[in-house]
Short mmCIF file of C-alpha atoms and ligand atoms in Angstrom, two decimals:
data_model
loop_
_atom_site.label_atom_id
_atom_site.label_comp_id
_atom_site.label_asym_id
_atom_site.label_seq_id
_atom_site.Cartn_x
_atom_site.Cartn_y
_atom_site.Cartn_z
CA MET D 1 -4.64 15.47 -21.24
CA ARG D 2 -3.88 11.84 -20.33
CA THR D 3 -2.92 10.55 -17.17
CA VAL D 4 0.69 9.10 -18.37
CA GLU D 5 1.76 10.04 -22.16
CA TRP D 6 4.65 10.62 -24.49
CA HIS D 7 5.46 14.65 -24.75
CA GLU D 8 8.66 15.78 -26.80
CA GLY D 9 10.93 13.53 -25.67
CA LYS D 10 9.55 12.87 -22.16
CA VAL D 11 7.04 11.58 -20.20
CA ARG D 12 4.69 13.50 -19.01
CA MET D 13 2.20 12.64 -16.02
CA ILE D 14 -0.26 14.37 -13.62
CA ASP D 15 1.47 14.43 -10.35
CA GLN D 16 -1.70 12.96 -8.67
CA ARG D 17 -0.08 13.80 -4.70
CA ALA D 18 -1.71 17.30 -5.55
CA LEU D 19 -4.88 16.39 -6.65
CA PRO D 20 -7.85 17.44 -5.73
CA TRP D 21 -6.21 20.85 -5.49
CA ASP D 22 -3.72 21.57 -8.24
CA ILE D 23 -3.03 20.59 -11.78
CA VAL D 24 0.19 20.01 -11.64
CA LEU D 25 2.06 18.01 -14.34
CA VAL D 26 5.35 16.86 -14.24
CA GLU D 27 7.98 15.76 -16.65
CA PHE D 28 10.79 12.97 -16.57
CA ARG D 29 14.00 12.11 -19.03
CA ASP D 30 15.39 9.54 -17.02
CA TYR D 31 13.89 6.36 -16.76
CA THR D 32 15.04 5.75 -12.91
CA GLU D 33 13.03 9.18 -11.76
CA VAL D 34 9.35 7.08 -14.29
CA ALA D 35 10.46 4.29 -11.26
CA GLN D 36 10.43 6.85 -8.47
CA SER D 37 7.67 8.57 -9.75
CA ILE D 38 5.44 4.96 -9.77
CA SER D 39 6.80 4.08 -6.23
CA GLU D 40 5.73 7.84 -5.07
CA MET D 41 2.43 7.34 -6.00
CA ILE D 42 3.37 10.55 -8.47
CA VAL D 43 1.38 7.97 -10.98
CA ARG D 44 -0.98 5.34 -9.22
CA GLY D 45 -3.67 2.66 -10.59
CA ALA D 46 -2.54 -0.71 -12.26
CA PRO D 47 -2.93 0.21 -16.15
CA ALA D 48 -1.25 3.43 -15.16
CA ILE D 49 1.93 2.38 -14.11
CA GLY D 50 2.09 -0.12 -16.38
CA ALA D 51 2.04 2.48 -19.02
CA ALA D 52 4.61 4.48 -17.21
CA ALA D 53 6.85 2.29 -17.35
CA ALA D 54 6.21 1.06 -21.26
CA PHE D 55 7.10 4.65 -21.54
CA GLY D 56 10.05 4.51 -19.00
CA MET D 57 11.71 1.97 -21.03
CA VAL D 58 12.11 4.08 -24.04
CA LEU D 59 13.46 6.48 -21.86
CA ALA D 60 16.40 4.00 -20.99
CA ALA D 61 16.99 3.22 -24.47
CA ARG D 62 17.43 6.89 -25.39
CA GLN D 63 19.72 7.37 -22.28
CA PHE D 64 22.53 4.64 -22.66
CA ASP D 65 24.69 5.51 -25.43
CA ALA D 66 25.00 1.73 -27.11
CA THR D 67 27.03 1.02 -29.30
CA ASN D 68 25.42 -2.31 -30.87
CA ARG D 69 22.13 -4.34 -30.32
CA GLN D 70 23.46 -6.60 -27.21
CA GLU D 71 24.84 -3.76 -24.84
CA LEU D 72 21.49 -1.98 -25.08
CA LEU D 73 19.71 -5.34 -24.65
CA ARG D 74 21.91 -6.30 -21.27
CA TYR D 75 21.23 -2.29 -20.46
CA LEU D 76 17.37 -2.58 -20.65
CA GLU D 77 17.09 -5.88 -18.77
CA GLU D 78 18.61 -3.70 -16.05
CA ALA D 79 16.29 -0.58 -16.47
CA GLY D 80 12.52 -3.32 -16.60
CA ASN D 81 14.22 -5.10 -13.41
CA LEU D 82 14.32 -1.26 -11.90
CA LEU D 83 11.03 -0.61 -12.90
CA VAL D 84 8.97 -3.80 -12.21
CA ASN D 85 10.27 -3.38 -8.70
CA ALA D 86 9.24 -0.02 -8.29
CA ARG D 87 5.33 -1.72 -6.75
CA PRO D 88 5.16 -5.26 -6.26
CA THR D 89 1.33 -6.07 -6.48
CA ALA D 90 0.07 -4.95 -9.56
CA VAL D 91 1.81 -7.03 -12.54
CA ASN D 92 0.88 -4.57 -15.66
CA LEU D 93 4.45 -3.34 -14.50
CA LYS D 94 5.91 -6.66 -15.28
CA TRP D 95 3.45 -6.78 -18.05
CA ALA D 96 3.86 -3.52 -19.67
CA VAL D 97 8.17 -4.12 -19.11
CA ASN D 98 8.08 -7.92 -21.11
CA ARG D 99 6.60 -6.26 -23.77
CA MET D 100 9.14 -4.07 -24.39
CA LEU D 101 11.85 -6.06 -24.08
CA GLN D 102 10.47 -8.82 -25.98
CA ALA D 103 10.03 -5.23 -28.57
CA ALA D 104 13.49 -4.44 -28.33
CA ALA D 105 14.44 -8.13 -28.83
CA ASN D 106 12.98 -8.28 -32.21
CA GLU D 107 16.09 -9.86 -34.70
CA ALA D 108 14.50 -7.74 -37.49
CA LEU D 109 15.83 -5.06 -35.72
CA PHE D 110 19.99 -4.13 -35.79
CA ARG D 111 20.74 -0.39 -35.35
CA VAL D 112 20.47 0.68 -31.90
CA GLU D 113 18.41 3.70 -33.44
CA ASP D 114 15.69 0.80 -35.08
CA ILE D 115 15.44 -0.68 -31.69
CA ARG D 116 14.59 2.50 -30.01
CA ASN D 117 11.78 4.06 -32.44
CA GLU D 118 10.49 0.17 -32.48
CA MET D 119 10.55 0.57 -28.25
CA LEU D 120 8.57 4.33 -28.34
CA ARG D 121 5.87 2.82 -31.17
CA VAL D 122 5.34 0.04 -28.70
CA ALA D 123 5.21 2.08 -26.08
CA LYS D 124 2.03 4.39 -27.61
CA ARG D 125 0.54 1.20 -28.99
CA ILE D 126 0.12 0.13 -25.18
CA ALA D 127 -0.98 3.35 -24.00
CA ASN D 128 -3.77 3.38 -26.61
CA GLN D 129 -4.63 0.44 -26.38
CA ASP D 130 -5.49 0.75 -22.76
CA VAL D 131 -8.11 4.20 -23.67
CA LYS D 132 -9.77 1.11 -26.08
CA THR D 133 -9.81 -1.44 -23.89
CA ASN D 134 -11.14 0.84 -20.99
CA ARG D 135 -13.92 2.23 -23.62
CA GLN D 136 -14.86 -1.08 -24.01
CA MET D 137 -15.05 -2.87 -20.75
CA GLY D 138 -17.33 0.27 -19.93
CA VAL D 139 -20.06 -0.72 -22.68
CA TYR D 140 -19.70 -4.34 -21.47
CA GLY D 141 -20.03 -3.08 -17.79
CA ALA D 142 -22.54 -0.31 -18.37
CA ALA D 143 -24.92 -3.16 -19.53
CA LEU D 144 -25.01 -4.33 -16.30
CA ILE D 145 -26.36 -1.22 -14.59
CA ARG D 146 -29.77 -0.16 -14.72
CA SER D 147 -30.89 3.47 -14.38
CA GLY D 148 -31.48 4.46 -10.77
CA ASP D 149 -28.77 2.26 -9.57
CA ARG D 150 -26.93 3.02 -6.09
CA ILE D 151 -23.30 1.50 -6.65
CA LEU D 152 -20.21 1.71 -4.08
CA HIS D 153 -16.83 2.34 -5.48
CA HIS D 154 -13.88 1.44 -3.60
CA CYS D 155 -10.16 3.95 -4.72
CA ASN D 156 -9.41 5.45 -7.72
CA THR D 157 -10.55 3.31 -10.92
CA GLY D 158 -10.92 6.27 -12.87
CA ALA D 159 -9.09 8.24 -15.62
CA LEU D 160 -6.69 8.46 -13.38
CA ALA D 161 -5.86 5.39 -12.94
CA THR D 162 -5.28 4.32 -16.47
CA VAL D 163 -4.11 6.34 -19.60
CA ASP D 164 -7.83 7.59 -19.80
CA TRP D 165 -11.50 7.10 -18.70
CA GLY D 166 -10.66 3.92 -16.18
CA THR D 167 -11.96 0.59 -15.06
CA ALA D 168 -14.39 0.20 -12.46
CA LEU D 169 -15.24 4.31 -12.54
CA GLY D 170 -15.40 4.24 -16.59
CA VAL D 171 -18.07 1.50 -15.97
CA ILE D 172 -20.23 4.17 -14.52
CA LYS D 173 -19.31 6.78 -16.68
CA THR D 174 -20.31 4.80 -19.71
CA ALA D 175 -23.63 4.09 -17.90
CA HIS D 176 -23.55 8.05 -17.11
CA GLN D 177 -23.20 8.73 -20.60
CA GLN D 178 -25.87 6.15 -21.46
CA GLY D 179 -28.39 8.74 -19.62
CA LYS D 180 -29.00 5.70 -16.88
CA HIS D 181 -29.28 8.36 -13.48
CA ILE D 182 -27.50 6.58 -11.17
CA GLN D 183 -25.65 7.58 -8.09
CA VAL D 184 -22.30 6.67 -6.73
CA LEU D 185 -20.97 6.12 -3.54
CA LEU D 186 -17.33 6.61 -3.27
CA THR D 187 -15.37 5.30 -0.15
CA GLU D 188 -12.90 7.84 1.00
CA THR D 189 -9.77 4.84 0.70
CA ARG D 190 -7.40 5.28 3.52
CA PRO D 191 -5.25 5.90 3.82
CA ARG D 192 -3.71 7.62 0.90
CA MET D 193 -7.72 8.74 0.35
CA GLN D 194 -7.71 7.72 -3.86
CA GLY D 195 -11.60 8.00 -3.48
CA ALA D 196 -12.32 11.40 -1.90
CA ARG D 197 -9.48 13.06 -3.52
CA LEU D 198 -9.09 11.61 -7.24
CA SER D 199 -12.77 9.37 -7.99
CA ALA D 200 -14.46 12.66 -6.20
CA TRP D 201 -12.84 15.18 -8.49
CA GLU D 202 -12.81 13.06 -11.96
CA LEU D 203 -17.31 11.89 -11.04
CA ASN D 204 -17.46 16.14 -10.40
CA GLY D 205 -15.77 17.16 -13.37
CA ALA D 206 -18.62 14.50 -14.94
CA GLY D 207 -21.28 15.33 -13.12
CA ILE D 208 -21.93 12.41 -11.66
CA PRO D 209 -23.93 12.60 -8.24
CA TYR D 210 -21.89 11.25 -5.27
CA HIS D 211 -20.86 10.88 -1.95
CA ILE D 212 -17.73 10.49 -0.24
CA ILE D 213 -18.34 7.88 2.92
CA THR D 214 -15.83 6.57 5.34
CA ASP D 215 -14.26 2.99 5.16
CA SER D 216 -15.47 1.80 7.83
CA ALA D 217 -19.42 3.67 6.65
CA ALA D 218 -19.84 0.70 3.69
CA GLY D 219 -21.21 -1.72 5.49
CA HIS D 220 -23.87 0.50 7.61
CA PHE D 221 -25.15 1.67 3.37
CA MET D 222 -25.36 -2.05 2.70
CA ARG D 223 -27.23 -3.31 5.41
CA LYS D 224 -29.94 -0.11 5.08
CA GLY D 225 -30.31 -1.45 1.32
CA GLU D 226 -28.80 1.90 -0.63
CA VAL D 227 -26.74 -0.52 -2.47
CA ASP D 228 -27.62 -2.09 -5.53
CA LEU D 229 -24.00 -2.88 -6.89
CA ILE D 230 -20.56 -2.72 -6.24
CA LEU D 231 -17.66 -1.96 -8.68
CA VAL D 232 -14.04 -2.27 -7.77
CA GLY D 233 -10.73 -2.46 -10.35
CA SER D 234 -8.26 -5.05 -9.62
CA ASP D 235 -4.16 -4.71 -9.41
CA ARG D 236 -3.43 -8.84 -10.42
CA THR D 237 -5.79 -11.30 -10.84
CA ALA D 238 -4.78 -14.85 -9.80
CA ALA D 239 -5.90 -17.87 -12.61
CA ASN D 240 -8.58 -18.69 -10.13
CA GLY D 241 -10.25 -15.05 -10.18
CA ASP D 242 -8.75 -14.42 -6.66
CA VAL D 243 -8.46 -10.54 -6.94
CA ALA D 244 -5.67 -8.43 -5.53
CA ASN D 245 -6.47 -4.93 -5.05
CA LYS D 246 -6.87 -1.74 -2.19
CA ILE D 247 -6.89 -2.36 0.90
CA GLY D 248 -10.63 -2.80 2.15
CA THR D 249 -11.84 -4.70 -0.92
CA TYR D 250 -11.92 -8.07 0.90
CA SER D 251 -14.32 -6.75 3.70
CA LEU D 252 -16.31 -5.11 0.70
CA ALA D 253 -16.83 -8.43 -0.87
CA VAL D 254 -17.45 -10.10 2.18
CA LEU D 255 -20.36 -7.54 2.78
CA ALA D 256 -21.82 -7.40 0.01
CA ARG D 257 -22.14 -11.70 0.20
CA GLU D 258 -23.69 -10.60 3.43
CA ASN D 259 -26.15 -8.09 2.09
CA GLY D 260 -27.03 -10.27 -1.43
CA ILE D 261 -25.01 -7.08 -3.02
CA PRO D 262 -23.26 -8.16 -6.58
CA PHE D 263 -20.02 -7.69 -6.35
CA TYR D 264 -18.26 -7.05 -9.90
CA ALA D 265 -14.37 -6.85 -10.16
CA VAL D 266 -13.53 -4.87 -13.42
CA VAL D 267 -10.37 -5.92 -14.90
CA PRO D 268 -8.46 -5.61 -18.05
CA THR D 269 -6.21 -8.85 -19.60
CA SER D 270 -3.44 -6.59 -18.76
CA THR D 271 -4.32 -7.24 -14.85
CA ILE D 272 -5.02 -11.41 -15.58
CA ASP D 273 -1.78 -13.44 -14.68
CA LEU D 274 -1.90 -16.75 -15.41
CA SER D 275 0.87 -17.55 -14.14
CA VAL D 276 -0.57 -16.95 -10.26
CA GLU D 277 -2.43 -19.76 -9.45
CA ASP D 278 -4.21 -18.23 -6.75
CA GLY D 279 -4.16 -15.12 -4.63
CA SER D 280 -2.02 -16.46 -1.69
CA LYS D 281 1.11 -16.05 -3.83
CA ILE D 282 0.07 -12.41 -5.11
CA PRO D 283 3.18 -10.42 -3.37
CA ILE D 284 1.83 -7.00 -1.71
CA GLU D 285 2.80 -4.19 -1.21
CA GLU D 286 3.79 -2.68 2.94
CA ARG D 287 3.44 1.25 2.05
CA THR D 288 5.32 3.01 4.60
CA PRO D 289 4.43 3.61 8.56
CA ASP D 290 4.18 7.74 7.78
CA GLU D 291 1.15 7.25 6.03
CA ILE D 292 -1.01 6.61 8.94
CA ARG D 293 1.73 8.43 11.10
CA ASN D 294 1.41 11.35 9.40
CA PRO D 295 -0.86 11.49 6.07
CA TYR D 296 0.35 14.41 3.75
CA GLY D 297 2.03 16.23 6.36
CA MET D 298 -0.45 15.53 9.00
CA ARG D 299 0.88 14.62 12.26
CA LEU D 300 -1.83 11.94 13.43
CA VAL D 301 0.50 9.80 15.97
CA PRO D 302 4.06 9.70 17.42
CA GLU D 303 6.93 7.99 15.34
CA HIS D 304 6.84 5.23 18.17
CA PHE D 305 3.06 4.03 17.48
CA PRO D 306 3.75 0.16 15.68
CA VAL D 307 1.83 0.55 12.51
CA LYS D 308 0.89 -2.09 9.62
CA ASN D 309 0.42 -0.64 6.39
CA PRO D 310 -0.26 -3.17 3.22
CA ALA D 311 -1.62 -1.60 0.45
CA PHE D 312 -3.85 -3.89 -0.74
CA ASP D 313 -6.04 -6.95 0.16
CA VAL D 314 -6.99 -10.73 -1.37
CA THR D 315 -10.43 -11.21 -2.49
CA PRO D 316 -11.50 -14.80 -2.74
CA TYR D 317 -12.76 -15.80 -5.93
CA ARG D 318 -16.34 -17.01 -4.70
CA TYR D 319 -17.07 -13.37 -3.30
CA ILE D 320 -16.69 -12.30 -7.39
CA THR D 321 -20.14 -12.18 -9.05
CA GLY D 322 -18.33 -11.48 -12.40
CA ILE D 323 -14.86 -10.22 -14.09
CA ILE D 324 -15.79 -7.68 -16.74
CA THR D 325 -12.65 -7.53 -19.08
CA GLU D 326 -12.39 -5.94 -22.52
CA GLN D 327 -13.23 -9.40 -23.93
CA GLY D 328 -16.86 -9.77 -21.93
CA ILE D 329 -17.68 -10.81 -18.61
CA ALA D 330 -16.28 -13.72 -17.32
CA TYR D 331 -18.60 -16.15 -14.52
CA PRO D 332 -16.88 -18.93 -12.18
CA PRO D 333 -15.71 -21.09 -12.83
CA TYR D 334 -12.96 -18.48 -13.41
CA ASP D 335 -10.35 -21.08 -13.96
CA VAL D 336 -11.89 -22.21 -17.44
CA THR D 337 -13.26 -18.50 -18.24
CA LEU D 338 -9.84 -16.75 -17.44
CA PRO D 339 -7.80 -18.53 -19.74
CA MET D 340 -10.46 -18.20 -22.11
CA VAL D 341 -10.64 -14.43 -21.62
CA VAL D 342 -6.77 -14.19 -22.07
CA GLU D 343 -6.54 -16.18 -25.28
CA GLY D 344 -9.09 -14.26 -26.86
CA SER D 345 -7.19 -10.76 -26.52
CA LEU D 346 -4.11 -12.36 -27.15
CA ASN D 347 -5.69 -12.75 -30.83
CA SER D 348 -6.87 -9.47 -31.24
CA GLU D 349 -3.52 -7.85 -30.41
CA LEU D 350 -2.99 -7.89 -34.11
CA GLY D 351 -5.80 -5.71 -34.66
CA ASP D 352 -4.75 -1.36 -35.49
CA VAL D 353 -4.89 0.31 -31.68
CA THR D 354 -4.65 3.97 -33.04
CA GLU D 355 -7.86 5.55 -32.09
CA PRO D 356 -9.56 4.98 -29.02
CA GLU D 357 -13.15 5.43 -29.94
CA PRO D 358 -15.97 4.24 -27.86
CA ASP D 359 -16.85 1.18 -30.01
CA GLU D 360 -19.94 -1.14 -29.48
CA PRO D 361 -18.97 -4.26 -28.74
CA GLU D 362 -19.39 -6.12 -32.01
CA GLN D 363 -21.27 -9.13 -29.92
CA LEU D 364 -21.52 -9.73 -26.36
CA SER D 365 -18.75 -12.70 -25.67
CA LEU D 366 -19.49 -16.43 -25.43
CA LEU D 367 -18.35 -15.91 -21.64
CA ASP D 368 -21.57 -13.84 -20.68
CA GLU D 369 -23.60 -17.08 -21.15
CA ILE D 370 -22.10 -18.83 -18.28
CA ASP D 371 -24.22 -19.42 -15.29
CA PRO D 372 -22.94 -16.29 -12.97
CA PHE D 373 -23.75 -19.07 -9.98
CA ASP D 374 -22.54 -21.51 -11.40
CA GLY D 375 -19.46 -23.17 -8.64
CA LEU D 376 -20.10 -20.41 -6.13
O1 LIG X 1 -2.21 2.08 -4.40
P1 LIG X 1 -3.39 2.12 -5.74
O2 LIG X 1 -3.33 3.59 -5.74
O3 LIG X 1 -2.40 2.33 -7.20
O4 LIG X 1 -3.81 1.34 -6.55
C1 LIG X 1 -5.21 1.16 -7.46
C2 LIG X 1 -5.85 0.30 -7.17
O5 LIG X 1 -6.04 -0.42 -5.95
C3 LIG X 1 -6.92 -0.10 -8.32
O6 LIG X 1 -8.09 -0.38 -7.76
C4 LIG X 1 -6.26 -0.81 -8.94
O7 LIG X 1 -5.07 -0.35 -9.41
C5 LIG X 1 -7.11 -1.09 -10.15
S1 LIG X 1 -7.72 0.39 -11.22
C6 LIG X 1 -7.57 0.79 -12.72
#
């Protein structure tokens, strides 16, 4: 099954808090519960929460007993605000909710029932498009991987962080499917342990060799020459190429530069926010101190010990070798190449997205031809 999907009038998702021990499915009929599932990280990962929010909007449209179009649109605005604010950093929430509001506001739809049907169609399309996008990024990204490579990966960017397949982990899975022999180092990713719990679970299932390492061991392996490539995801990428991603990404990027290791972010266009000039303007989510004091109910630290717990950090563009997107691989100068990427995506949105097949890219984007080191 998919990480998040529409199932018999409800939003069904895998409860990621229970992994890797149990596979628990949860279903919601109420959009406020979907918003809560996002803040509590039952569902997590930028593209997955975007899809969850889109289906949440469908629930909202069905929940409200609107007598006319205007009433429904007002209610949807409110529902959208709640969903967007469930987690502040990943722009996919805003992206998906805006698409749903646009679909609802289509003036050709008069009856409330027609708006509801159209919203369900668009939410399913967002989910299908995510899978297709990931497959495409997988093909572009895997071209960078040689057999024998040792790849370091942070957090979880796999099927669980998306509707299916994954972004950075999707690239790794694609290279493995192509028969390349790769080894993966997974940072455990404190404090929520997405690397140790979720990425390891996915790579186990895919039969890809890996080791879990503590976050603080990454520099050690880089210095020993045991890392050939680093792949990470993104929760929001600013117009200048700064990447907000799971806390610890910035340190990995700086260490990568010090050790001469290529560092790529795998970023669907839904995660690029051209309205944000640079990473300093990206809101960074501060999560509860309990995640550090009492991880998974285990009391490590007394309640009165002060804690800071930012969930994300910003990696400046100058540390990023390239940004792998479904349109091709963008290289610096990102303020030139990222708008090209987003433009391409807007044009291709008109295409039909029903069967998420792993299709070969017809041709590599022009973006590939830009010198990767120009502007560094
Ligand atoms: O706090 P999380 O687990 O939602 O953070 C997830 C990440 O940081 C991922 O790297 C990011 O969402 C991109 S995944 C496709």
